[in-house]
Short mmCIF file of C-alpha atoms in Angstrom, two decimals:
data_model
loop_
_atom_site.label_atom_id
_atom_site.label_comp_id
_atom_site.label_asym_id
_atom_site.label_seq_id
_atom_site.Cartn_x
_atom_site.Cartn_y
_atom_site.Cartn_z
CA MET A 1 -0.07 -0.09 0.03
CA HIS A 2 2.82 2.33 0.76
CA ARG A 3 4.42 1.61 -2.39
CA ASN A 4 1.28 2.22 -4.46
CA GLY A 5 0.74 5.60 -2.76
CA THR A 6 4.58 6.51 -3.42
CA SER A 7 3.94 5.82 -7.20
CA LYS A 8 0.88 7.67 -7.44
CA LEU A 9 2.62 10.66 -5.89
CA THR A 10 5.39 10.44 -8.16
CA LEU A 11 3.00 10.43 -11.14
CA LEU A 12 1.31 13.34 -9.81
CA ILE A 13 4.53 15.36 -9.41
CA ALA A 14 5.66 14.32 -13.01
CA ALA A 15 2.36 15.59 -14.37
CA LEU A 16 2.49 18.93 -12.48
CA VAL A 17 6.05 19.28 -13.80
CA ILE A 18 5.14 18.54 -17.43
CA ILE A 19 2.16 20.99 -17.12
CA LEU A 20 4.55 23.80 -15.68
CA VAL A 21 6.99 23.14 -18.75
CA ALA A 22 4.23 23.34 -21.17
CA VAL A 23 2.88 26.49 -19.68
CA ILE A 24 6.36 28.20 -19.83
CA VAL A 25 7.04 27.08 -23.30
CA VAL A 26 3.64 28.42 -24.51
CA THR A 27 4.26 31.73 -22.73
CA ALA A 28 7.58 32.09 -24.15
CA LEU A 29 6.23 31.51 -27.70
CA GLN A 30 3.47 33.97 -27.26
CA GLU A 31 5.91 36.86 -26.16
CA ALA A 32 8.10 35.95 -29.01
CA GLY A 33 5.36 36.39 -31.43
CA THR A 34 4.41 39.84 -30.25
CA LYS A 35 7.90 41.41 -30.25
CA THR A 36 8.94 43.33 -33.48
CA PRO A 37 12.33 44.22 -34.31
CA SER A 38 13.18 48.01 -34.44
CA THR A 39 16.07 49.96 -35.73
CA SER A 40 16.90 53.58 -35.42
CA MET A 41 17.01 53.86 -39.25
CA GLY A 42 14.73 51.30 -40.76
CA THR A 43 12.58 50.81 -43.76
CA THR A 44 8.78 51.13 -43.76
CA PRO A 45 6.07 49.48 -45.53
CA GLU A 46 5.30 50.82 -48.88
CA THR A 47 2.06 52.35 -47.65
CA GLY A 48 2.28 55.82 -46.26
CA THR A 49 1.90 56.69 -42.62
CA THR A 50 2.10 59.75 -40.70
CA ALA A 51 5.52 60.29 -39.29
CA GLY A 52 7.65 63.03 -37.45
CA SER A 53 8.47 63.53 -33.92
CA GLY A 54 10.15 66.40 -31.81
CA THR A 55 10.53 69.47 -33.69
CA LEU A 56 9.86 68.19 -37.26
CA GLY A 57 6.32 68.65 -38.20
CA THR A 58 4.01 71.40 -39.48
CA GLY A 59 5.15 74.86 -38.85
CA TYR A 60 8.70 73.76 -38.39
CA VAL A 61 11.39 76.18 -39.98
CA VAL A 62 14.27 74.36 -41.61
CA ARG A 63 17.43 75.72 -39.93
CA PRO A 64 20.29 77.13 -41.76
CA PHE A 65 22.34 74.50 -43.53
CA SER A 66 25.20 74.18 -45.98
CA ALA A 67 25.54 70.83 -47.68
CA SER A 68 27.38 69.35 -50.59
CA ASP A 69 25.26 67.70 -53.30
CA LEU A 70 26.79 64.47 -55.05
CA ASN A 71 28.49 66.66 -57.50
CA GLY A 72 30.15 68.80 -54.92
CA HIS A 73 28.04 71.84 -55.28
CA ILE A 74 26.85 73.59 -52.06
CA VAL A 75 23.32 73.62 -51.37
CA ASP A 76 21.70 75.91 -48.77
CA ASN A 77 18.38 77.22 -47.47
CA SER A 78 18.13 79.42 -50.55
CA PHE A 79 17.04 76.35 -52.51
CA PHE A 80 13.64 76.48 -51.25
CA THR A 81 13.22 80.06 -52.54
CA ASN A 82 13.25 79.31 -56.15
CA GLN A 83 9.77 77.43 -56.08
CA ARG A 84 6.58 77.43 -54.21
CA LEU A 85 6.82 73.96 -52.80
CA THR A 86 9.88 71.71 -52.21
CA MET A 87 9.52 68.19 -51.31
CA VAL A 88 12.36 66.91 -49.01
CA ASN A 89 12.79 63.19 -49.41
CA VAL A 90 15.02 61.40 -46.83
CA TRP A 91 16.35 58.07 -47.98
CA GLY A 92 19.04 55.62 -47.63
CA THR A 93 21.05 53.60 -50.14
CA PHE A 94 20.37 50.36 -48.18
CA CYS A 95 16.59 51.12 -48.37
CA GLY A 96 14.81 48.81 -50.89
CA PRO A 97 11.39 51.00 -50.66
CA CYS A 98 13.31 54.23 -51.34
CA ILE A 99 15.14 52.81 -54.36
CA ARG A 100 11.95 51.42 -55.89
CA GLU A 101 10.25 54.61 -55.81
CA MET A 102 13.18 56.74 -57.15
CA PRO A 103 12.01 56.28 -60.95
CA ASP A 104 8.67 57.64 -60.02
CA LEU A 105 10.19 60.68 -58.02
CA ALA A 106 12.61 61.28 -60.96
CA GLN A 107 9.57 61.98 -63.09
CA LEU A 108 7.59 64.05 -60.59
CA PRO A 109 9.30 67.50 -61.41
CA GLY A 110 8.41 67.20 -64.94
CA GLU A 111 4.79 67.20 -63.89
CA PHE A 112 4.67 70.62 -62.41
CA PRO A 113 6.25 74.32 -63.45
CA ALA A 114 9.69 74.62 -62.33
CA THR A 115 8.34 77.79 -60.22
CA ASN A 116 5.96 75.68 -58.46
CA PHE A 117 7.69 72.39 -57.40
CA ALA A 118 11.12 70.75 -56.98
CA ILE A 119 12.62 67.96 -55.00
CA LEU A 120 15.55 67.96 -52.54
CA GLY A 121 16.93 64.55 -51.65
CA VAL A 122 18.69 63.93 -48.30
CA ILE A 123 20.96 60.84 -48.20
CA ALA A 124 20.58 59.75 -44.69
CA ASP A 125 23.49 57.32 -44.53
CA THR A 126 26.08 59.68 -45.65
CA PRO A 127 28.67 61.44 -45.36
CA ASP A 128 30.35 58.19 -46.06
CA ALA A 129 32.49 57.59 -49.22
CA SER A 130 31.25 54.16 -49.80
CA ASN A 131 27.47 55.06 -49.64
CA GLU A 132 28.14 58.42 -51.62
CA ALA A 133 29.42 56.26 -54.48
CA THR A 134 26.24 53.90 -54.13
CA ALA A 135 24.02 57.03 -54.01
CA ARG A 136 25.62 58.31 -57.17
CA GLN A 137 25.26 54.83 -58.87
CA LEU A 138 21.44 54.78 -57.71
CA THR A 139 20.62 58.01 -58.83
CA GLY A 140 22.22 57.43 -62.37
CA SER A 141 20.40 54.19 -62.72
CA THR A 142 16.87 55.48 -61.71
CA GLY A 143 17.03 58.42 -63.86
CA VAL A 144 17.06 60.89 -61.03
CA THR A 145 18.31 64.44 -61.85
CA TYR A 146 16.93 66.30 -58.97
CA THR A 147 19.53 67.63 -56.21
CA ASN A 148 20.52 65.12 -53.37
CA VAL A 149 22.53 66.17 -50.51
CA ILE A 150 25.03 64.70 -48.24
CA PRO A 151 23.88 66.02 -44.74
CA ASP A 152 25.82 68.50 -43.03
CA HIS A 153 26.02 69.01 -39.23
CA SER A 154 22.74 71.08 -39.23
CA ILE A 155 20.67 68.66 -41.30
CA MET A 156 21.79 65.94 -39.05
CA THR A 157 21.23 67.46 -35.53
CA GLU A 158 18.01 69.36 -36.64
CA ILE A 159 16.27 67.18 -39.28
CA LEU A 160 17.77 63.47 -39.29
CA VAL A 161 17.43 63.43 -35.40
CA ASP A 162 13.78 63.41 -35.98
CA VAL A 163 13.61 60.69 -38.49
CA SER A 164 13.48 57.21 -37.55
CA VAL A 165 12.59 55.50 -40.75
CA VAL A 166 13.48 55.78 -44.45
CA PRO A 167 12.04 57.06 -46.77
CA THR A 168 10.49 59.97 -44.76
CA THR A 169 9.18 63.03 -46.80
CA PHE A 170 7.95 66.32 -45.94
CA PHE A 171 7.21 69.60 -47.87
CA VAL A 172 8.44 72.98 -47.33
CA ASP A 173 7.33 76.40 -48.92
CA ARG A 174 9.65 79.14 -49.97
CA THR A 175 10.48 80.47 -46.47
CA GLY A 176 11.61 76.91 -45.53
CA THR A 177 8.52 76.18 -43.28
CA VAL A 178 7.17 72.57 -43.21
CA VAL A 179 3.61 72.69 -44.59
CA GLY A 180 1.34 69.50 -44.23
CA LYS A 181 2.18 66.11 -42.70
CA VAL A 182 5.43 64.38 -42.36
CA LEU A 183 5.14 61.34 -44.34
CA ALA A 184 6.90 57.75 -43.90
CA GLY A 185 6.70 55.11 -46.61
CA SER A 186 7.14 55.13 -50.28
CA HIS A 187 4.19 56.17 -52.60
CA THR A 188 3.43 55.66 -56.42
CA LYS A 189 3.85 58.42 -58.87
CA ALA A 190 -0.16 58.95 -58.92
CA GLU A 191 -0.18 59.21 -55.31
CA TRP A 192 2.78 61.67 -55.09
CA ILE A 193 1.08 63.91 -57.78
CA SER A 194 -2.24 63.89 -55.89
CA ILE A 195 -0.49 64.64 -52.59
CA ILE A 196 1.76 67.44 -54.45
CA GLN A 197 -1.37 68.98 -55.94
CA GLY A 198 -3.31 69.04 -52.52
CA MET A 199 -0.16 70.63 -50.91
CA LEU A 200 0.14 73.47 -53.76
CA ALA A 201 -3.49 74.11 -53.45
CA SER A 202 -3.37 74.68 -49.79
CA LEU A 203 -0.64 77.42 -49.99
CA PRO A 204 -1.55 81.15 -50.04
CA ALA A 205 -2.36 82.58 -53.26
CA GLY A 206 0.85 84.60 -54.50
CA SER A 207 3.22 82.60 -52.32
#
């Protein structure tokens, strides 16, 4: 009788241990399934979402900068004064969605009068000699002719500090003031045309 009671107790303990292990495994799997990786400069899905944090957002005035483009020419805030609306596209040479939308971006300036619209690209993973060479190759192969700059200290500390994903795009008026939402994610040519038309329509007459 004592031996039988001991056997039952042993079986009960074993069953409890198995149940406990199963609970631990299931809990661990559930936790693993709910965690998503994050990086300080990642890529977003190709659907646009609202982005921007800290200072970068509607009404933010781009601080003075003086950055070199991929051809060694200096670009500063006066770039914005040449047209009513400037699209600032922050991208990276490592970013698939950025690269895939570049042929569409390359065609956008031709859809609007030069006095109304221009694009300024900001290459987030530069300055870096290797990445700059890659950027030149990518802009050449995708037909991009609009200006792309290598961030200077001002762009890095005043703009890129608030950009957590690429591509990130925002629009500024002649004064360098951000208008509309800061957008994360790539878009089609048709989608960008619609967005740009809406931005231009929202600007004050004569601006």
